[in-house]
PDB file of C-alpha atoms in Angstrom:
ATOM      1  CA  MET A   1     -12.639  17.946 -11.357  1.00  0.00           C
ATOM      2  CA  TYR A   2     -14.556  14.775 -10.586  1.00  0.00           C
ATOM      3  CA  ALA A   3     -16.514  14.200  -7.390  1.00  0.00           C
ATOM      4  CA  VAL A   4     -14.968  11.882  -4.797  1.00  0.00           C
ATOM      5  CA  HIS A   5     -17.408  10.112  -2.497  1.00  0.00           C
ATOM      6  CA  HIS A   6     -16.485   9.252   1.092  1.00  0.00           C
ATOM      7  CA  ARG A   7     -18.312   6.107   2.165  1.00  0.00           C
ATOM      8  CA  SER A   8     -18.233   3.214   4.577  1.00  0.00           C
ATOM      9  CA  ALA A   9     -19.502  -0.344   4.620  1.00  0.00           C
ATOM     10  CA  THR A  10     -19.867  -2.892   7.390  1.00  0.00           C
ATOM     11  CA  VAL A  11     -17.841  -6.006   6.641  1.00  0.00           C
ATOM     12  CA  ASP A  12     -17.751  -8.907   9.105  1.00  0.00           C
ATOM     13  CA  GLY A  13     -18.978  -6.553  11.803  1.00  0.00           C
ATOM     14  CA  HIS A  14     -16.345  -3.868  11.121  1.00  0.00           C
ATOM     15  CA  GLU A  15     -16.923  -0.510   9.485  1.00  0.00           C
ATOM     16  CA  LEU A  16     -14.490   0.069   6.634  1.00  0.00           C
ATOM     17  CA  PHE A  17     -14.102   3.541   5.190  1.00  0.00           C
ATOM     18  CA  TYR A  18     -13.403   3.971   1.481  1.00  0.00           C
ATOM     19  CA  ARG A  19     -13.152   6.669  -1.161  1.00  0.00           C
ATOM     20  CA  GLU A  20     -14.915   6.113  -4.472  1.00  0.00           C
ATOM     21  CA  ALA A  21     -15.036   8.071  -7.702  1.00  0.00           C
ATOM     22  CA  GLY A  22     -15.684   7.654 -11.407  1.00  0.00           C
ATOM     23  CA  PRO A  23     -18.293   5.798 -13.472  1.00  0.00           C
ATOM     24  CA  ALA A  24     -19.444   2.505 -11.959  1.00  0.00           C
ATOM     25  CA  ASP A  25     -19.327   0.821 -15.378  1.00  0.00           C
ATOM     26  CA  ALA A  26     -15.747   1.899 -16.143  1.00  0.00           C
ATOM     27  CA  PRO A  27     -12.727  -0.352 -15.524  1.00  0.00           C
ATOM     28  CA  THR A  28     -12.011  -0.480 -11.795  1.00  0.00           C
ATOM     29  CA  ILE A  29      -8.722   0.321 -10.115  1.00  0.00           C
ATOM     30  CA  VAL A  30      -8.319  -0.502  -6.419  1.00  0.00           C
ATOM     31  CA  LEU A  31      -5.803   1.647  -4.519  1.00  0.00           C
ATOM     32  CA  LEU A  32      -4.258   0.012  -1.430  1.00  0.00           C
ATOM     33  CA  HIS A  33      -2.326   2.246   0.936  1.00  0.00           C
ATOM     34  CA  GLY A  34       0.717   1.597   3.101  1.00  0.00           C
ATOM     35  CA  TYR A  35       1.934   2.285   6.631  1.00  0.00           C
ATOM     36  CA  PRO A  36       1.342   4.579   8.480  1.00  0.00           C
ATOM     37  CA  THR A  37      -1.195   6.305   6.276  1.00  0.00           C
ATOM     38  CA  SER A  38      -4.616   5.538   4.760  1.00  0.00           C
ATOM     39  CA  SER A  39      -6.606   6.296   1.608  1.00  0.00           C
ATOM     40  CA  PHE A  40      -5.701   9.893   2.489  1.00  0.00           C
ATOM     41  CA  MET A  41      -2.497   9.293   0.510  1.00  0.00           C
ATOM     42  CA  PHE A  42      -4.587   9.008  -2.681  1.00  0.00           C
ATOM     43  CA  ARG A  43      -6.693  12.128  -2.086  1.00  0.00           C
ATOM     44  CA  GLU A  44      -5.160  14.013  -5.041  1.00  0.00           C
ATOM     45  CA  LEU A  45      -4.620  11.040  -7.355  1.00  0.00           C
ATOM     46  CA  ILE A  46      -8.226   9.817  -7.299  1.00  0.00           C
ATOM     47  CA  PRO A  47      -9.720  12.830  -9.143  1.00  0.00           C
ATOM     48  CA  LEU A  48      -7.041  12.504 -11.828  1.00  0.00           C
ATOM     49  CA  LEU A  49      -8.203   8.942 -12.572  1.00  0.00           C
ATOM     50  CA  ALA A  50     -11.946   9.332 -12.100  1.00  0.00           C
ATOM     51  CA  GLY A  51     -12.667  10.599 -15.611  1.00  0.00           C
ATOM     52  CA  ASP A  52     -11.860   7.228 -17.145  1.00  0.00           C
ATOM     53  CA  TYR A  53     -11.931   4.714 -14.285  1.00  0.00           C
ATOM     54  CA  HIS A  54     -13.986   3.527 -11.362  1.00  0.00           C
ATOM     55  CA  VAL A  55     -11.643   4.166  -8.447  1.00  0.00           C
ATOM     56  CA  LEU A  56     -11.864   2.565  -4.989  1.00  0.00           C
ATOM     57  CA  ALA A  57      -9.494   3.305  -2.119  1.00  0.00           C
ATOM     58  CA  PRO A  58     -10.281   1.642   1.235  1.00  0.00           C
ATOM     59  CA  ASP A  59      -8.712   2.260   4.627  1.00  0.00           C
ATOM     60  CA  HIS A  60      -7.386  -0.965   6.135  1.00  0.00           C
ATOM     61  CA  LEU A  61      -8.804  -1.936   9.504  1.00  0.00           C
ATOM     62  CA  GLY A  62      -6.849  -0.082  12.189  1.00  0.00           C
ATOM     63  CA  PHE A  63      -5.938   2.750   9.809  1.00  0.00           C
ATOM     64  CA  GLY A  64      -7.461   6.013   8.745  1.00  0.00           C
ATOM     65  CA  LEU A  65     -11.207   6.285   9.262  1.00  0.00           C
ATOM     66  CA  SER A  66     -11.932   2.547   9.366  1.00  0.00           C
ATOM     67  CA  ASP A  67     -12.699   0.841  12.652  1.00  0.00           C
ATOM     68  CA  ALA A  68      -9.718   0.072  14.861  1.00  0.00           C
ATOM     69  CA  PRO A  69     -10.775  -2.642  17.312  1.00  0.00           C
ATOM     70  CA  PRO A  70      -8.141  -3.368  19.979  1.00  0.00           C
ATOM     71  CA  VAL A  71      -5.826  -6.336  19.582  1.00  0.00           C
ATOM     72  CA  THR A  72      -7.810  -8.117  22.316  1.00  0.00           C
ATOM     73  CA  GLU A  73     -10.819  -8.149  19.960  1.00  0.00           C
ATOM     74  CA  PHE A  74      -9.221  -8.651  16.540  1.00  0.00           C
ATOM     75  CA  THR A  75      -6.113 -10.541  15.450  1.00  0.00           C
ATOM     76  CA  TYR A  76      -4.243  -8.166  13.157  1.00  0.00           C
ATOM     77  CA  THR A  77      -2.418 -10.031  10.420  1.00  0.00           C
ATOM     78  CA  PHE A  78      -1.944  -9.334   6.730  1.00  0.00           C
ATOM     79  CA  ASP A  79      -4.099 -12.369   5.990  1.00  0.00           C
ATOM     80  CA  ALA A  80      -6.905 -10.844   8.057  1.00  0.00           C
ATOM     81  CA  LEU A  81      -6.604  -7.447   6.360  1.00  0.00           C
ATOM     82  CA  ALA A  82      -6.696  -9.134   2.958  1.00  0.00           C
ATOM     83  CA  ASP A  83      -9.804 -11.081   4.029  1.00  0.00           C
ATOM     84  CA  LEU A  84     -11.591  -7.843   4.881  1.00  0.00           C
ATOM     85  CA  THR A  85     -10.504  -6.143   1.655  1.00  0.00           C
ATOM     86  CA  SER A  86     -11.694  -9.101  -0.383  1.00  0.00           C
ATOM     87  CA  ALA A  87     -15.034  -9.128   1.438  1.00  0.00           C
ATOM     88  CA  LEU A  88     -15.439  -5.381   0.879  1.00  0.00           C
ATOM     89  CA  LEU A  89     -14.847  -5.770  -2.862  1.00  0.00           C
ATOM     90  CA  ASP A  90     -17.350  -8.634  -2.979  1.00  0.00           C
ATOM     91  CA  ARG A  91     -19.902  -6.501  -1.151  1.00  0.00           C
ATOM     92  CA  LEU A  92     -19.389  -3.706  -3.676  1.00  0.00           C
ATOM     93  CA  GLY A  93     -19.725  -6.124  -6.598  1.00  0.00           C
ATOM     94  CA  VAL A  94     -16.157  -5.631  -7.816  1.00  0.00           C
ATOM     95  CA  ASP A  95     -14.842  -8.821  -9.430  1.00  0.00           C
ATOM     96  CA  ARG A  96     -12.373  -7.443 -12.028  1.00  0.00           C
ATOM     97  CA  TYR A  97      -9.905  -4.740 -11.209  1.00  0.00           C
ATOM     98  CA  ALA A  98      -6.408  -3.335 -11.539  1.00  0.00           C
ATOM     99  CA  LEU A  99      -4.362  -3.141  -8.355  1.00  0.00           C
ATOM    100  CA  TYR A 100      -2.362  -0.098  -7.270  1.00  0.00           C
ATOM    101  CA  VAL A 101      -0.271  -1.004  -4.230  1.00  0.00           C
ATOM    102  CA  GLN A 102       2.144   0.884  -1.996  1.00  0.00           C
ATOM    103  CA  ASP A 103       4.039  -0.400   1.057  1.00  0.00           C
ATOM    104  CA  TYR A 104       1.552  -2.452   3.200  1.00  0.00           C
ATOM    105  CA  GLY A 105      -0.873  -2.368   0.301  1.00  0.00           C
ATOM    106  CA  ALA A 106       1.466  -4.692  -1.606  1.00  0.00           C
ATOM    107  CA  PRO A 107       1.239  -7.814   0.607  1.00  0.00           C
ATOM    108  CA  ILE A 108      -2.514  -7.266   0.934  1.00  0.00           C
ATOM    109  CA  GLY A 109      -2.833  -6.926  -2.824  1.00  0.00           C
ATOM    110  CA  TRP A 110      -0.593  -9.945  -3.478  1.00  0.00           C
ATOM    111  CA  ARG A 111      -2.912 -12.075  -1.347  1.00  0.00           C
ATOM    112  CA  LEU A 112      -5.900 -10.899  -3.374  1.00  0.00           C
ATOM    113  CA  ALA A 113      -4.117 -11.714  -6.621  1.00  0.00           C
ATOM    114  CA  LEU A 114      -3.025 -15.177  -5.501  1.00  0.00           C
ATOM    115  CA  ARG A 115      -6.501 -16.070  -4.233  1.00  0.00           C
ATOM    116  CA  HIS A 116      -8.298 -14.864  -7.377  1.00  0.00           C
ATOM    117  CA  PRO A 117      -5.808 -14.367 -10.209  1.00  0.00           C
ATOM    118  CA  GLU A 118      -8.628 -14.201 -12.744  1.00  0.00           C
ATOM    119  CA  ARG A 119      -9.825 -10.933 -11.191  1.00  0.00           C
ATOM    120  CA  ILE A 120      -6.615  -8.944 -11.728  1.00  0.00           C
ATOM    121  CA  THR A 121      -6.420  -6.892 -14.928  1.00  0.00           C
ATOM    122  CA  ALA A 122      -3.151  -5.076 -14.172  1.00  0.00           C
ATOM    123  CA  VAL A 123      -0.717  -4.373 -11.349  1.00  0.00           C
ATOM    124  CA  VAL A 124       0.713  -0.981 -10.452  1.00  0.00           C
ATOM    125  CA  SER A 125       3.394  -0.958  -7.760  1.00  0.00           C
ATOM    126  CA  GLN A 126       4.457   2.371  -6.322  1.00  0.00           C
ATOM    127  CA  ASN A 127       7.158   1.399  -3.844  1.00  0.00           C
ATOM    128  CA  GLY A 128       5.271  -1.798  -3.094  1.00  0.00           C
ATOM    129  CA  ASN A 129       7.716  -4.669  -2.725  1.00  0.00           C
ATOM    130  CA  ALA A 130       7.541  -8.160  -4.249  1.00  0.00           C
ATOM    131  CA  TYR A 131      11.220  -9.190  -4.296  1.00  0.00           C
ATOM    132  CA  GLU A 132      13.886  -9.871  -1.710  1.00  0.00           C
ATOM    133  CA  GLU A 133      16.246  -7.427  -3.371  1.00  0.00           C
ATOM    134  CA  GLY A 134      13.756  -4.630  -2.715  1.00  0.00           C
ATOM    135  CA  PHE A 135      14.444  -4.632   1.029  1.00  0.00           C
ATOM    136  CA  VAL A 136      16.902  -2.007   2.274  1.00  0.00           C
ATOM    137  CA  GLU A 137      18.558  -3.981   5.046  1.00  0.00           C
ATOM    138  CA  SER A 138      19.490  -1.000   7.201  1.00  0.00           C
ATOM    139  CA  PHE A 139      15.778  -0.269   7.592  1.00  0.00           C
ATOM    140  CA  TRP A 140      14.453  -3.827   7.863  1.00  0.00           C
ATOM    141  CA  ALA A 141      16.972  -5.404  10.254  1.00  0.00           C
ATOM    142  CA  ASP A 142      15.031  -4.231  13.322  1.00  0.00           C
ATOM    143  CA  VAL A 143      11.725  -5.459  11.887  1.00  0.00           C
ATOM    144  CA  TRP A 144      13.137  -8.919  11.196  1.00  0.00           C
ATOM    145  CA  ALA A 145      14.649  -9.094  14.692  1.00  0.00           C
ATOM    146  CA  TYR A 146      11.351  -8.122  16.291  1.00  0.00           C
ATOM    147  CA  GLY A 147       9.378 -10.617  14.212  1.00  0.00           C
ATOM    148  CA  GLU A 148      11.732 -13.450  15.117  1.00  0.00           C
ATOM    149  CA  ASN A 149      12.003 -12.605  18.806  1.00  0.00           C
ATOM    150  CA  PRO A 150       9.396 -10.086  19.998  1.00  0.00           C
ATOM    151  CA  GLY A 151      10.150  -8.778  23.470  1.00  0.00           C
ATOM    152  CA  PRO A 152      11.684  -5.969  25.510  1.00  0.00           C
ATOM    153  CA  GLU A 153      15.034  -6.209  23.718  1.00  0.00           C
ATOM    154  CA  THR A 154      13.659  -5.851  20.183  1.00  0.00           C
ATOM    155  CA  GLU A 155      10.470  -3.831  20.655  1.00  0.00           C
ATOM    156  CA  PRO A 156      11.936  -0.353  21.342  1.00  0.00           C
ATOM    157  CA  ALA A 157      13.561  -0.167  17.907  1.00  0.00           C
ATOM    158  CA  VAL A 158      10.306  -0.805  16.049  1.00  0.00           C
ATOM    159  CA  ARG A 159       8.186   1.205  18.469  1.00  0.00           C
ATOM    160  CA  ALA A 160      10.320   4.187  17.447  1.00  0.00           C
ATOM    161  CA  ALA A 161       8.657   3.954  14.017  1.00  0.00           C
ATOM    162  CA  LEU A 162       5.446   5.253  15.623  1.00  0.00           C
ATOM    163  CA  THR A 163       6.956   8.612  16.549  1.00  0.00           C
ATOM    164  CA  ARG A 164       6.252  11.862  14.733  1.00  0.00           C
ATOM    165  CA  GLU A 165       9.899  12.171  13.719  1.00  0.00           C
ATOM    166  CA  ALA A 166      10.011   8.677  12.197  1.00  0.00           C
ATOM    167  CA  ILE A 167       6.789   9.242  10.261  1.00  0.00           C
ATOM    168  CA  ARG A 168       8.073  12.621   9.069  1.00  0.00           C
ATOM    169  CA  TRP A 169      11.252  10.884   7.883  1.00  0.00           C
ATOM    170  CA  GLN A 170       9.184   8.426   5.838  1.00  0.00           C
ATOM    171  CA  TYR A 171       7.697  11.345   3.936  1.00  0.00           C
ATOM    172  CA  LEU A 172      10.840  13.432   3.489  1.00  0.00           C
ATOM    173  CA  HIS A 173      13.750  11.057   2.956  1.00  0.00           C
ATOM    174  CA  GLY A 174      14.947  10.966  -0.625  1.00  0.00           C
ATOM    175  CA  VAL A 175      12.878  14.001  -1.682  1.00  0.00           C
ATOM    176  CA  PRO A 176      15.102  16.545  -3.460  1.00  0.00           C
ATOM    177  CA  ASP A 177      12.840  19.438  -2.422  1.00  0.00           C
ATOM    178  CA  PRO A 178      11.236  18.602   0.958  1.00  0.00           C
ATOM    179  CA  SER A 179       9.240  21.842   0.856  1.00  0.00           C
ATOM    180  CA  LEU A 180       6.960  20.164  -1.697  1.00  0.00           C
ATOM    181  CA  VAL A 181       5.673  17.753   0.970  1.00  0.00           C
ATOM    182  CA  SER A 182       2.913  19.133   3.138  1.00  0.00           C
ATOM    183  CA  PRO A 183       3.364  18.682   6.916  1.00  0.00           C
ATOM    184  CA  ASP A 184      -0.325  17.757   6.937  1.00  0.00           C
ATOM    185  CA  THR A 185       0.754  14.298   5.819  1.00  0.00           C
ATOM    186  CA  TRP A 186       2.854  13.252   8.783  1.00  0.00           C
ATOM    187  CA  GLU A 187       0.756  15.193  11.295  1.00  0.00           C
ATOM    188  CA  HIS A 188      -2.383  13.431  10.035  1.00  0.00           C
ATOM    189  CA  ASP A 189      -0.783   9.997  10.168  1.00  0.00           C
ATOM    190  CA  HIS A 190       0.860  10.520  13.541  1.00  0.00           C
ATOM    191  CA  ALA A 191      -2.425  11.642  15.105  1.00  0.00           C
ATOM    192  CA  LEU A 192      -4.170   8.442  13.984  1.00  0.00           C
ATOM    193  CA  VAL A 193      -1.307   6.136  14.954  1.00  0.00           C
ATOM    194  CA  SER A 194      -1.277   7.814  18.384  1.00  0.00           C
ATOM    195  CA  ARG A 195      -4.872   6.878  19.207  1.00  0.00           C
ATOM    196  CA  GLU A 196      -5.201   4.774  22.333  1.00  0.00           C
ATOM    197  CA  GLY A 197      -4.394   1.148  21.567  1.00  0.00           C
ATOM    198  CA  ASN A 198      -3.247   1.780  18.001  1.00  0.00           C
ATOM    199  CA  ASP A 199       0.382   1.223  18.942  1.00  0.00           C
ATOM    200  CA  GLU A 200      -0.423  -2.412  19.745  1.00  0.00           C
ATOM    201  CA  ILE A 201      -2.164  -2.770  16.370  1.00  0.00           C
ATOM    202  CA  GLN A 202       0.920  -1.535  14.562  1.00  0.00           C
ATOM    203  CA  LEU A 203       3.247  -3.731  16.612  1.00  0.00           C
ATOM    204  CA  ALA A 204       1.139  -6.763  15.744  1.00  0.00           C
ATOM    205  CA  LEU A 205       1.543  -5.999  12.040  1.00  0.00           C
ATOM    206  CA  PHE A 206       5.281  -5.405  12.455  1.00  0.00           C
ATOM    207  CA  ARG A 207       5.518  -8.899  13.980  1.00  0.00           C
ATOM    208  CA  ASP A 208       3.463 -10.377  11.157  1.00  0.00           C
ATOM    209  CA  TYR A 209       5.397  -8.728   8.332  1.00  0.00           C
ATOM    210  CA  ARG A 210       7.737 -11.685   7.964  1.00  0.00           C
ATOM    211  CA  THR A 211       4.759 -13.739   6.677  1.00  0.00           C
ATOM    212  CA  ASN A 212       4.806 -11.620   3.536  1.00  0.00           C
ATOM    213  CA  ARG A 213       8.166 -12.799   2.236  1.00  0.00           C
ATOM    214  CA  PRO A 214       6.982 -16.360   1.439  1.00  0.00           C
ATOM    215  CA  LEU A 215       4.380 -14.808  -0.884  1.00  0.00           C
ATOM    216  CA  TYR A 216       7.031 -13.536  -3.257  1.00  0.00           C
ATOM    217  CA  PRO A 217       7.818 -16.754  -5.213  1.00  0.00           C
ATOM    218  CA  PRO A 218       4.132 -17.595  -5.884  1.00  0.00           C
ATOM    219  CA  LEU A 219       3.447 -13.960  -6.749  1.00  0.00           C
ATOM    220  CA  GLN A 220       6.306 -13.996  -9.241  1.00  0.00           C
ATOM    221  CA  GLU A 221       4.934 -17.225 -10.698  1.00  0.00           C
ATOM    222  CA  PHE A 222       1.528 -15.534 -11.006  1.00  0.00           C
ATOM    223  CA  LEU A 223       3.119 -12.709 -12.988  1.00  0.00           C
ATOM    224  CA  ARG A 224       4.824 -15.169 -15.320  1.00  0.00           C
ATOM    225  CA  THR A 225       1.853 -17.492 -15.770  1.00  0.00           C
ATOM    226  CA  HIS A 226      -0.956 -14.968 -16.132  1.00  0.00           C
ATOM    227  CA  GLU A 227       1.114 -12.375 -18.007  1.00  0.00           C
ATOM    228  CA  VAL A 228      -0.518  -9.537 -16.099  1.00  0.00           C
ATOM    229  CA  PRO A 229       0.786  -6.133 -17.233  1.00  0.00           C
ATOM    230  CA  VAL A 230       2.855  -4.413 -14.538  1.00  0.00           C
ATOM    231  CA  LEU A 231       3.781  -0.794 -13.987  1.00  0.00           C
ATOM    232  CA  ALA A 232       6.426  -0.148 -11.337  1.00  0.00           C
ATOM    233  CA  VAL A 233       6.713   3.584 -10.689  1.00  0.00           C
ATOM    234  CA  TRP A 234       9.096   4.031  -7.821  1.00  0.00           C
ATOM    235  CA  GLY A 235      10.929   6.640  -5.812  1.00  0.00           C
ATOM    236  CA  ARG A 236      14.524   5.786  -6.678  1.00  0.00           C
ATOM    237  CA  ASN A 237      15.788   7.273  -3.395  1.00  0.00           C
ATOM    238  CA  ASP A 238      13.519   5.179  -1.160  1.00  0.00           C
ATOM    239  CA  GLU A 239      15.484   3.907   1.854  1.00  0.00           C
ATOM    240  CA  ILE A 240      12.764   1.396   2.768  1.00  0.00           C
ATOM    241  CA  PHE A 241      12.198  -0.374  -0.552  1.00  0.00           C
ATOM    242  CA  GLY A 242      15.104   0.254  -2.894  1.00  0.00           C
ATOM    243  CA  PRO A 243      14.891   0.641  -6.683  1.00  0.00           C
ATOM    244  CA  ALA A 244      16.100  -2.933  -7.248  1.00  0.00           C
ATOM    245  CA  GLY A 245      12.643  -3.981  -6.080  1.00  0.00           C
ATOM    246  CA  ALA A 246      11.100  -2.052  -8.970  1.00  0.00           C
ATOM    247  CA  GLN A 247      13.529  -3.303 -11.583  1.00  0.00           C
ATOM    248  CA  ALA A 248      12.964  -6.927 -10.551  1.00  0.00           C
ATOM    249  CA  PHE A 249       9.396  -6.891 -11.887  1.00  0.00           C
ATOM    250  CA  ALA A 250      10.831  -6.907 -15.402  1.00  0.00           C
ATOM    251  CA  ARG A 251      12.195 -10.417 -14.768  1.00  0.00           C
ATOM    252  CA  ASP A 252       8.771 -11.990 -14.389  1.00  0.00           C
ATOM    253  CA  ALA A 253       6.186  -9.731 -16.027  1.00  0.00           C
ATOM    254  CA  LYS A 254       6.058 -10.123 -19.789  1.00  0.00           C
ATOM    255  CA  ASP A 255       4.602  -6.638 -20.125  1.00  0.00           C
ATOM    256  CA  ALA A 256       6.483  -4.544 -17.561  1.00  0.00           C
ATOM    257  CA  GLU A 257       7.123  -0.827 -17.404  1.00  0.00           C
ATOM    258  CA  VAL A 258       9.608   0.418 -14.808  1.00  0.00           C
ATOM    259  CA  HIS A 259      10.014   4.113 -14.060  1.00  0.00           C
ATOM    260  CA  LEU A 260      12.424   5.318 -11.375  1.00  0.00           C
ATOM    261  CA  VAL A 261      11.549   8.828 -10.236  1.00  0.00           C
ATOM    262  CA  ASP A 262      13.806  11.181  -8.265  1.00  0.00           C
ATOM    263  CA  GLY A 263      11.796  10.901  -5.041  1.00  0.00           C
ATOM    264  CA  GLY A 264      11.268   8.852  -1.910  1.00  0.00           C
ATOM    265  CA  HIS A 265       8.811   6.426  -0.348  1.00  0.00           C
ATOM    266  CA  PHE A 266       5.655   8.550  -0.619  1.00  0.00           C
ATOM    267  CA  LEU A 267       6.116   9.615  -4.211  1.00  0.00           C
ATOM    268  CA  LEU A 268       2.619  11.038  -4.665  1.00  0.00           C
ATOM    269  CA  GLU A 269       3.400  13.850  -2.234  1.00  0.00           C
ATOM    270  CA  SER A 270       6.254  15.262  -4.317  1.00  0.00           C
ATOM    271  CA  HIS A 271       5.691  13.868  -7.837  1.00  0.00           C
ATOM    272  CA  LEU A 272       1.936  13.471  -8.230  1.00  0.00           C
ATOM    273  CA  ASP A 273       1.818  14.632 -11.842  1.00  0.00           C
ATOM    274  CA  VAL A 274       4.711  12.373 -12.867  1.00  0.00           C
ATOM    275  CA  VAL A 275       3.135   9.299 -11.293  1.00  0.00           C
ATOM    276  CA  ALA A 276      -0.313  10.136 -12.651  1.00  0.00           C
ATOM    277  CA  GLY A 277       1.107  10.601 -16.135  1.00  0.00           C
ATOM    278  CA  HIS A 278       2.774   7.192 -16.138  1.00  0.00           C
ATOM    279  CA  LEU A 279      -0.326   5.619 -14.607  1.00  0.00           C
ATOM    280  CA  ARG A 280      -2.806   7.059 -17.080  1.00  0.00           C
ATOM    281  CA  ALA A 281      -0.637   6.132 -20.056  1.00  0.00           C
ATOM    282  CA  PHE A 282      -0.196   2.578 -18.738  1.00  0.00           C
ATOM    283  CA  LEU A 283      -3.855   2.013 -17.866  1.00  0.00           C
ATOM    284  CA  GLY A 284      -4.972   3.552 -21.129  1.00  0.00           C
ATOM    285  CA  ARG A 285      -2.771   1.091 -22.981  1.00  0.00           C
ATOM    286  CA  VAL A 286      -3.545  -2.116 -21.086  1.00  0.00           C
ATOM    287  CA  LEU A 287      -7.185  -1.632 -20.054  1.00  0.00           C
ATOM    288  CA  ARG A 288      -8.613  -0.060 -23.199  1.00  0.00           C
TER     289      ARG A 288
END
């Protein structure tokens, strides 16, 4: 078992928490988490990678153990979160890396790739969307409505996503054996989302989510032009980002592996060994 370090750095006046493991001179993989969690979602994956790779997993501002300034002091957008992530990587001297993205981590990672395509050695998407066909409309309809017309008529539907039951659903839907998923996951996430003022942070990002869709065509062009190897390892039963979103990567990535696993949105909680096996084989092939 390899040691995992728990660190923080001050970036643009904000303290960002991150987990780090593995040799500093090994190829780097940056793990970017989704909503409503944090680098906590990678707690068991990181040691499985640290023998061969330098692994970094930050908490986005407003999530996990990073600072969470109120919306009156910081404008929460995906552009702003990508700015902070980029600045953190610069501070740590990381200028070449593979991306592992899930959920919110995807649009943050896509911004990093489009700003500095020369830095990206590989892309791993675990239920991290990059195609219109990946959206499950029954889930996203309320988010689109809120983004287009935020107000008292549209807010209650998205605010419901902050509840313990909704977060629990994110972890359990599509999992054939829900007993494999520890309740620690949704209890941990719900406690952090429930901090005073954090609801407004999450609502701001819900409103901003529609800015991510215009990134998809240039991201797909990046995959075609730079021929970056892509691994899409995806919970086939995800009712947020459907499996068509995984399969679509094969259209644009010259070197694409797609694996659909019998799980849901947070695949690491029920199929850690399966994901880690695909990931290690892929990284071993494309980075060494």
